[in-house]
XYZ file of N, CA and C in Angstrom:
360
model
N -3.368 0.375 -37.265
C -3.653 -0.254 -38.304
C -4.079 -1.681 -38.432
N -5.078 -1.713 -39.210
C -5.328 -3.723 -39.018
C -4.624 -4.124 -40.388
N -4.721 -5.290 -40.091
C -3.878 -6.593 -41.507
C -5.299 -6.047 -42.556
N -4.496 -6.077 -43.855
C -5.162 -6.273 -45.170
C -6.428 -6.931 -44.957
N -7.637 -6.622 -45.661
C -8.462 -7.651 -45.603
C -9.484 -6.976 -44.549
N -9.042 -6.037 -43.769
C -9.454 -6.108 -42.282
C -10.496 -4.893 -42.138
N -11.564 -4.936 -42.057
C -12.195 -3.476 -41.698
C -13.078 -3.079 -40.162
N -12.667 -1.804 -39.812
C -13.389 -1.662 -38.566
C -14.553 -1.985 -38.852
N -15.448 -2.897 -37.825
C -16.874 -2.875 -37.659
C -17.087 -4.573 -37.994
N -16.285 -5.078 -38.915
C -16.401 -6.623 -39.330
C -16.518 -7.382 -38.302
N -16.779 -8.189 -39.068
C -17.264 -9.560 -37.837
C -15.648 -9.933 -37.311
N -15.870 -10.285 -36.513
C -14.247 -10.934 -35.621
C -14.806 -12.245 -35.636
N -13.677 -12.978 -36.227
C -13.258 -14.377 -36.113
C -12.248 -14.729 -35.062
N -12.293 -15.939 -34.969
C -11.250 -16.930 -34.230
C -9.784 -16.093 -34.562
N -9.457 -16.636 -36.127
C -7.861 -16.000 -36.653
C -8.016 -14.757 -36.719
N -8.864 -13.648 -36.785
C -8.809 -12.325 -36.922
C -7.935 -11.956 -35.249
N -8.592 -12.186 -34.251
C -8.312 -11.744 -33.278
C -6.996 -12.009 -32.627
N -6.347 -14.002 -32.932
C -5.524 -14.279 -32.731
C -4.261 -13.350 -33.732
N -4.555 -13.250 -34.599
C -3.511 -12.770 -35.527
C -3.079 -11.305 -34.741
N -4.149 -10.479 -34.969
C -4.199 -9.258 -33.863
C -3.285 -9.074 -32.717
N -3.731 -9.799 -31.817
C -3.175 -9.919 -30.676
C -1.701 -10.463 -30.672
N -1.158 -11.323 -31.664
C 0.018 -11.790 -31.878
C 0.905 -10.553 -32.154
N 0.782 -9.892 -33.316
C 0.995 -8.898 -34.048
C 1.285 -7.602 -33.058
N 0.182 -7.776 -32.431
C 0.311 -5.924 -31.870
C 0.837 -5.829 -30.512
N 0.143 -7.021 -29.613
C 0.595 -6.805 -28.402
C 1.390 -7.533 -28.057
N 1.655 -9.115 -28.519
C 2.700 -9.903 -28.168
C 4.236 -9.005 -28.394
N 3.907 -8.420 -29.587
C 5.367 -7.844 -30.202
C 5.993 -6.754 -29.062
N 4.721 -5.683 -28.328
C 5.030 -4.761 -27.876
C 5.632 -5.493 -26.540
N 5.139 -6.571 -25.473
C 5.371 -6.950 -24.033
C 6.584 -7.708 -24.171
N 7.863 -7.326 -23.824
C 9.024 -7.646 -23.778
C 9.490 -8.014 -22.419
N 8.900 -7.128 -21.449
C 9.351 -7.514 -20.237
C 8.685 -8.356 -19.502
N 8.583 -9.310 -18.223
C 8.026 -9.997 -17.345
C 6.953 -8.974 -16.577
N 5.806 -8.808 -16.754
C 4.790 -8.085 -16.494
C 4.139 -8.427 -15.121
N 5.442 -9.437 -14.138
C 4.403 -9.237 -12.866
C 4.539 -8.247 -11.884
N 3.696 -8.162 -10.935
C 3.923 -6.798 -9.848
C 4.994 -6.473 -9.460
N 5.393 -5.147 -9.532
C 6.933 -4.895 -9.109
C 6.814 -4.336 -7.439
N 5.334 -3.936 -7.292
C 5.556 -3.531 -5.649
C 5.442 -4.813 -4.646
N 6.246 -4.644 -3.867
C 6.190 -5.736 -2.949
C 4.931 -5.994 -2.147
N 4.681 -7.282 -2.232
C 3.388 -7.750 -1.713
C 3.271 -7.894 -0.290
N 2.199 -7.682 0.400
C 1.889 -7.741 1.751
C 1.096 -8.763 2.048
N 1.230 -9.766 3.197
C -0.306 -10.508 3.001
C -1.233 -9.984 3.394
N -1.726 -9.600 4.533
C -2.604 -8.525 4.829
C -2.160 -6.999 5.722
N -1.103 -6.545 6.055
C -1.087 -5.766 6.886
C 0.629 -5.211 6.901
N 1.063 -3.681 6.729
C 2.132 -3.382 6.466
C 2.034 -1.882 6.867
N 3.215 -1.669 7.204
C 3.489 0.195 7.562
C 4.101 0.592 6.124
N 3.655 2.247 5.987
C 3.677 2.745 4.469
C 4.076 4.386 5.111
N 5.317 4.586 4.131
C 5.433 6.029 4.458
C 4.821 6.869 2.833
N 4.335 8.130 3.497
C 3.376 8.932 2.909
C 3.994 9.970 2.851
N 3.201 11.179 2.146
C 3.105 12.626 1.990
C 2.380 13.055 2.016
N 2.097 14.641 2.154
C 1.136 15.734 2.286
C 1.699 16.595 1.820
N 1.175 17.406 0.875
C 1.774 18.535 0.307
C 0.975 19.667 0.969
N 1.357 20.631 1.619
C 0.690 21.817 2.484
C 1.380 23.032 2.099
N 1.015 24.064 1.219
C 1.771 25.260 1.241
C 3.007 25.162 0.476
N 3.120 24.409 -0.353
C 4.088 23.814 -1.568
C 5.449 23.160 -0.355
N 5.047 22.601 0.303
C 5.828 21.770 1.059
C 5.432 20.284 1.374
N 6.581 19.221 1.622
C 6.280 18.074 1.814
C 6.296 17.522 2.773
N 5.287 17.166 3.632
C 5.346 16.408 4.775
C 5.459 15.087 5.242
N 6.160 14.245 5.607
C 6.262 12.723 5.553
C 5.638 12.456 6.486
N 4.441 10.956 6.424
C 4.051 10.249 7.667
C 4.363 9.167 7.315
N 4.013 8.498 8.614
C 4.059 6.842 8.593
C 2.416 6.598 8.819
N 2.321 5.462 8.300
C 0.797 4.994 8.824
C 0.727 3.384 8.541
N 0.156 2.685 9.287
C -0.136 1.095 9.515
C -1.824 0.774 8.567
N -1.240 -0.129 7.708
C -2.048 -0.261 6.894
C -2.665 -1.834 6.490
N -3.806 -1.926 6.429
C -4.148 -3.395 6.164
C -5.488 -3.583 5.430
N -5.297 -4.505 4.832
C -6.625 -4.984 3.921
C -7.915 -6.191 4.737
N -9.142 -5.554 4.316
C -10.244 -6.341 4.771
C -11.059 -6.325 3.117
N -11.059 -7.585 3.000
C -11.625 -7.900 1.497
C -10.391 -6.823 0.486
N -11.438 -6.071 -0.196
C -10.737 -4.890 -0.754
C -10.773 -3.875 -0.298
N -11.112 -3.482 0.735
C -11.005 -2.041 1.160
C -9.502 -1.993 2.036
N -8.910 -0.920 1.915
C -7.800 -0.719 2.418
C -7.810 0.183 4.111
N -7.780 0.185 4.941
C -7.645 0.312 6.408
C -6.310 1.365 6.600
N -6.358 2.367 7.485
C -4.933 3.116 7.858
C -5.399 3.748 9.302
N -4.104 3.754 9.844
C -4.128 4.150 10.933
C -2.987 5.203 10.855
N -2.579 6.612 11.220
C -2.090 7.410 11.543
C -1.092 7.220 12.618
N 0.038 7.005 12.340
C 1.132 6.457 13.344
C 2.179 8.022 13.697
N 2.556 9.128 12.637
C 2.795 10.236 13.353
C 4.034 10.377 12.260
N 4.399 11.670 12.417
C 5.964 12.156 11.075
C 6.966 11.689 11.099
N 7.772 11.448 9.972
C 8.694 10.599 10.469
C 9.982 11.261 11.030
N 9.906 12.323 11.354
C 10.893 12.919 11.960
C 10.905 12.920 13.865
N 9.750 12.436 13.886
C 9.499 12.288 15.245
C 10.002 10.966 15.643
N 10.588 10.906 17.028
C 11.796 9.757 17.557
C 10.238 8.915 18.025
N 9.555 9.207 18.614
C 8.356 8.594 19.047
C 7.452 7.644 17.783
N 7.330 8.338 16.760
C 6.752 7.734 15.500
C 7.773 6.662 15.152
N 9.199 6.752 15.318
C 10.025 5.811 14.736
C 9.976 4.734 15.576
N 9.571 4.546 16.898
C 9.536 3.828 17.790
C 8.035 3.361 17.463
N 7.198 3.571 17.045
C 5.397 2.932 17.027
C 5.939 2.125 15.582
N 6.534 2.959 14.900
C 6.467 2.149 13.472
C 7.486 0.863 13.673
N 8.783 1.088 14.681
C 9.510 -0.382 14.680
C 8.313 -1.037 15.852
N 7.452 -0.802 16.544
C 6.831 -2.201 17.115
C 5.843 -2.452 16.390
N 5.088 -1.585 15.532
C 4.619 -2.215 14.622
C 5.265 -3.338 13.580
N 6.143 -3.119 13.095
C 6.948 -4.011 12.696
C 6.756 -5.171 13.060
N 7.335 -5.215 14.343
C 7.647 -6.496 15.236
C 6.324 -7.236 15.530
N 5.171 -6.330 15.835
C 3.785 -6.869 15.881
C 3.732 -7.615 14.542
N 3.827 -7.075 13.307
C 3.432 -7.676 12.420
C 4.235 -9.272 11.735
N 5.673 -9.255 12.599
C 6.418 -10.527 12.346
C 6.224 -11.509 13.257
N 5.706 -10.651 14.460
C 5.044 -11.907 15.521
C 3.706 -12.530 14.887
N 3.286 -11.941 13.981
C 1.875 -12.519 13.520
C 0.571 -12.323 14.253
N 0.780 -11.008 14.462
C -0.407 -10.327 15.369
C -1.412 -9.719 14.446
N -2.641 -10.040 14.719
C -3.867 -9.976 13.842
C -4.021 -8.095 13.905
N -4.536 -7.817 11.936
C -4.722 -6.413 12.074
C -5.518 -5.502 13.233
N -6.226 -6.093 13.656
C -7.627 -5.669 14.628
C -6.857 -5.696 16.228
N -5.515 -6.772 16.570
C -5.156 -6.437 17.329
C -4.007 -5.170 17.357
N -3.357 -5.158 16.236
C -2.376 -4.067 16.157
C -2.778 -2.542 16.398
N -4.040 -2.634 15.669
C -4.713 -1.224 15.728
C -5.015 -0.726 16.907
N -5.734 -2.037 17.773
C -5.777 -1.479 19.298
C -4.575 -0.933 20.216
N -3.543 -1.714 19.785
C -2.468 -1.682 20.433
C -2.142 -0.146 19.858
N -1.894 0.472 18.616
C -1.842 1.512 18.110
C -2.458 2.896 19.098
N -3.783 2.560 19.099
C -4.911 3.196 19.586
C -4.676 3.688 21.004
N -4.182 2.693 21.737
C -3.469 2.579 23.340
C -2.417 3.471 23.246
N -1.579 3.230 22.442
C -0.136 4.224 22.687
C -0.670 5.491 22.554
N -2.032 5.773 22.383
C -2.111 7.595 22.082
C -2.501 7.929 23.210
N -3.129 7.358 24.284
C -3.788 7.390 25.339
C -2.534 7.590 26.507
N -2.796 8.700 27.270
C -1.984 9.328 27.872
C -1.372 8.140 29.190
N -2.391 7.099 29.820
C -2.206 6.194 30.287
C -1.619 4.981 30.093
N -0.622 4.884 28.698
C -0.640 3.917 27.984
C 0.376 3.183 28.975
N 0.053 1.949 29.216
C 0.949 1.248 29.633
C 2.364 0.722 28.587
N 2.125 0.944 27.348
C 3.126 0.317 26.582
C 4.131 1.536 26.453
N 3.762 2.828 26.444
C 4.874 3.692 26.030
C 5.522 4.147 27.527
N 4.828 3.673 28.539
C 5.288 4.285 29.867
C 6.379 3.106 30.202
N 6.524 1.817 29.720
C 7.211 0.720 30.155
C 8.854 0.844 29.417
């Protein structure tokens, strides 16, 4: 509903927009609208699920941003002990300030059979 004297398609003037915004939008927004998702510097570990045959399967992946592009590396199933160790390693590397490129390289090294990280 527009205030009386206003019609759709009429010229919008400075006072017209302010009156509509104050009464329509300003009255509806009652909560702080800051983002509620945890903010990340540039990289993080996330838990996600995939549905197959009506069942949900949960996994971890390492994610990082380059510009506006989100990159991901699969870590494994949440039920796997090896995956939980990988996740813990990645979280330590993030806290220690390693760059996403370095962390990605370490994760990919863990996948190879001759990995010095898994054997230590």
